[in-house]
Amino acid sequence: MVSDTIQSHPDGLDPNSIDVPVFQATIRPHQSLSHDGFRNVMIGCGAVSLVTSVACVQAGFWPVAGFFGLDMIALYVALKTSLKRGRSFEEVMISPIEVMLARVTHRGERREWRFNPLWTKLTRVEDEEYGLQTLTLVSRREYVVVARDASPPVRERIADGLTRALADVKRGY
């Protein structure tokens, strides 16, 4: 009797598990200032700026107040830019049939790279004092930096996971 469904692949592989991720990570840049922290910093700096400006105007140094205003505008723009850039992230996924790296900017622009895991290797640039500085996926003649906005300890953990996953895939999972 012939069955219409195949229970297993002739090579012993499960066709449904071929594209299941062996490793998957979402990497976000470190952001030390939350929205509440941003508000608190701006209120604190604004209060100090206002008090100092009033004292300087009363003492006859009125141009100082304008410079404090410019400083507050510059601080606001810098912190807002930092908050917006914190929305960017990278997704790394390794399955038995592909390595996929997607980078999404703070504007929502997405760029993807896809590699064959059998031809992909991971290169590291380490510094004795500062730790892992650069982590790069290399496939044929294409080089893509991974976890570029992460701190060295986070980059090290990601490198360990990627190394293990690539070795598992190359070994036959």
Short mmCIF file of C-alpha atoms in Angstrom, two decimals:
data_model
loop_
_atom_site.label_atom_id
_atom_site.label_comp_id
_atom_site.label_asym_id
_atom_site.label_seq_id
_atom_site.Cartn_x
_atom_site.Cartn_y
_atom_site.Cartn_z
CA MET A 1 0.00 0.00 0.00
CA VAL A 2 1.33 3.46 -0.97
CA SER A 3 0.87 6.38 1.38
CA ASP A 4 0.30 9.92 0.07
CA THR A 5 2.25 11.52 2.90
CA ILE A 6 5.96 11.04 3.35
CA GLN A 7 6.80 10.37 6.98
CA SER A 8 10.50 11.13 6.66
CA HIS A 9 12.99 12.18 4.08
CA PRO A 10 15.02 9.38 2.43
CA ASP A 11 18.21 10.94 3.84
CA GLY A 12 16.72 10.92 7.33
CA LEU A 13 16.12 14.68 7.43
CA ASP A 14 12.82 16.20 8.42
CA PRO A 15 11.79 18.54 5.55
CA ASN A 16 9.80 20.69 7.99
CA SER A 17 12.85 21.48 10.13
CA ILE A 18 15.17 22.64 7.34
CA ASP A 19 14.35 26.33 7.77
CA VAL A 20 13.91 26.33 11.57
CA PRO A 21 16.39 28.80 13.13
CA VAL A 22 19.35 27.33 14.99
CA PHE A 23 20.24 30.79 16.31
CA GLN A 24 18.19 33.96 16.40
CA ALA A 25 18.94 37.30 18.06
CA THR A 26 17.75 40.88 17.98
CA ILE A 27 20.53 43.32 18.80
CA ARG A 28 19.65 46.79 20.03
CA PRO A 29 22.10 49.59 20.85
CA HIS A 30 22.66 50.39 24.51
CA GLN A 31 20.55 53.36 25.55
CA SER A 32 21.29 54.75 28.97
CA LEU A 33 18.61 57.45 28.94
CA SER A 34 14.89 56.60 29.00
CA HIS A 35 12.11 59.03 28.06
CA ASP A 36 11.58 59.84 31.75
CA GLY A 37 15.31 60.35 32.16
CA PHE A 38 15.32 62.68 29.14
CA ARG A 39 12.54 64.75 30.68
CA ASN A 40 14.32 64.89 34.07
CA VAL A 41 17.65 65.93 32.51
CA MET A 42 15.97 68.66 30.47
CA ILE A 43 14.03 69.97 33.50
CA GLY A 44 17.16 69.94 35.69
CA CYS A 45 19.39 71.61 33.13
CA GLY A 46 16.66 74.11 32.26
CA ALA A 47 16.23 75.06 35.93
CA VAL A 48 19.98 75.53 36.44
CA SER A 49 20.20 77.50 33.19
CA LEU A 50 17.28 79.72 34.13
CA VAL A 51 18.57 80.51 37.63
CA THR A 52 22.07 81.24 36.33
CA SER A 53 20.72 83.35 33.45
CA VAL A 54 18.61 85.46 35.79
CA ALA A 55 21.61 86.02 38.08
CA CYS A 56 23.81 86.99 35.13
CA VAL A 57 21.20 89.40 33.70
CA GLN A 58 20.85 91.08 37.10
CA ALA A 59 24.62 91.44 37.28
CA GLY A 60 24.66 93.07 33.85
CA PHE A 61 26.00 90.12 31.86
CA TRP A 62 22.91 89.79 29.68
CA PRO A 63 24.64 87.99 26.71
CA VAL A 64 25.21 84.99 29.00
CA ALA A 65 21.45 84.29 29.06
CA GLY A 66 21.43 83.90 25.28
CA PHE A 67 24.32 81.47 25.39
CA PHE A 68 22.52 79.42 28.04
CA GLY A 69 19.54 79.28 25.70
CA LEU A 70 21.75 78.06 22.85
CA ASP A 71 23.25 75.43 25.16
CA MET A 72 19.77 74.18 26.07
CA ILE A 73 18.79 73.94 22.40
CA ALA A 74 21.99 72.02 21.60
CA LEU A 75 21.43 69.67 24.56
CA TYR A 76 17.82 69.04 23.50
CA VAL A 77 18.80 68.25 19.90
CA ALA A 78 21.64 65.93 20.99
CA LEU A 79 19.51 63.96 23.47
CA LYS A 80 16.55 63.70 21.08
CA THR A 81 18.84 62.39 18.34
CA SER A 82 20.26 59.82 20.76
CA LEU A 83 16.75 58.67 21.73
CA LYS A 84 15.72 58.31 18.08
CA ARG A 85 18.86 56.35 17.16
CA GLY A 86 18.09 53.96 20.01
CA ARG A 87 15.14 52.65 17.99
CA SER A 88 17.46 50.99 15.45
CA PHE A 89 18.21 47.27 15.70
CA GLU A 90 19.77 44.27 13.96
CA GLU A 91 18.27 40.80 13.54
CA VAL A 92 20.54 37.80 13.07
CA MET A 93 19.15 34.38 12.17
CA ILE A 94 21.00 31.19 11.32
CA SER A 95 19.15 28.18 9.95
CA PRO A 96 20.53 25.08 8.23
CA ILE A 97 19.96 26.70 4.83
CA GLU A 98 20.83 30.38 5.35
CA VAL A 99 22.41 33.07 7.48
CA MET A 100 20.31 36.23 7.48
CA LEU A 101 21.31 39.61 8.88
CA ALA A 102 18.80 42.47 8.75
CA ARG A 103 19.63 45.98 9.86
CA VAL A 104 16.75 48.40 10.56
CA THR A 105 17.60 52.08 11.02
CA HIS A 106 15.83 54.48 13.34
CA ARG A 107 13.89 55.71 10.29
CA GLY A 108 12.54 52.21 9.60
CA GLU A 109 14.76 51.55 6.56
CA ARG A 110 15.61 47.85 6.32
CA ARG A 111 18.64 46.25 4.67
CA GLU A 112 19.17 42.49 4.52
CA TRP A 113 22.08 40.20 3.77
CA ARG A 114 21.67 36.47 3.16
CA PHE A 115 24.50 33.95 3.06
CA ASN A 116 24.97 30.22 2.71
CA PRO A 117 25.97 29.00 6.20
CA LEU A 118 28.47 26.51 4.78
CA TRP A 119 30.47 29.35 3.19
CA THR A 120 30.11 31.81 6.04
CA LYS A 121 32.67 32.43 8.74
CA LEU A 122 32.94 34.86 11.62
CA THR A 123 35.97 37.10 12.06
CA ARG A 124 36.82 39.01 15.23
CA VAL A 125 38.97 42.00 16.01
CA GLU A 126 39.86 42.00 19.69
CA ASP A 127 41.74 44.44 21.87
CA GLU A 128 43.40 43.22 25.07
CA GLU A 129 42.19 46.20 27.06
CA TYR A 130 38.75 46.87 25.55
CA GLY A 131 37.57 43.42 24.46
CA LEU A 132 35.86 42.45 21.21
CA GLN A 133 35.83 45.50 18.96
CA THR A 134 34.51 44.20 15.63
CA LEU A 135 32.54 41.14 14.68
CA THR A 136 32.18 40.45 10.95
CA LEU A 137 30.29 37.85 8.92
CA VAL A 138 32.35 36.89 5.86
CA SER A 139 30.94 34.95 2.94
CA ARG A 140 32.91 34.72 -0.27
CA ARG A 141 33.96 38.34 -0.83
CA GLU A 142 31.22 40.04 1.17
CA TYR A 143 31.92 41.43 4.65
CA VAL A 144 29.13 42.60 6.98
CA VAL A 145 29.74 43.93 10.49
CA VAL A 146 27.42 42.42 13.12
CA ALA A 147 26.44 44.05 16.43
CA ARG A 148 28.21 47.26 15.51
CA ASP A 149 26.29 49.33 18.10
CA ALA A 150 26.56 46.78 20.91
CA SER A 151 29.00 46.97 23.80
CA PRO A 152 32.03 44.62 23.80
CA PRO A 153 30.55 42.20 26.41
CA VAL A 154 27.27 41.93 24.46
CA ARG A 155 29.22 41.55 21.22
CA GLU A 156 31.20 38.71 22.86
CA ARG A 157 28.01 36.84 23.84
CA ILE A 158 26.64 37.24 20.32
CA ALA A 159 29.93 36.03 18.84
CA ASP A 160 29.81 32.90 21.01
CA GLY A 161 26.24 32.14 19.94
CA LEU A 162 26.99 32.74 16.26
CA THR A 163 30.14 30.60 16.41
CA ARG A 164 28.26 27.70 18.02
CA ALA A 165 25.35 27.96 15.57
CA LEU A 166 27.62 28.08 12.50
CA ALA A 167 29.57 25.07 13.82
CA ASP A 168 26.33 23.14 14.43
CA VAL A 169 25.06 23.90 10.94
CA LYS A 170 28.36 22.95 9.32
CA ARG A 171 28.50 19.74 11.34
CA GLY A 172 25.05 18.78 10.12
CA TYR A 173 22.92 20.16 12.95
#
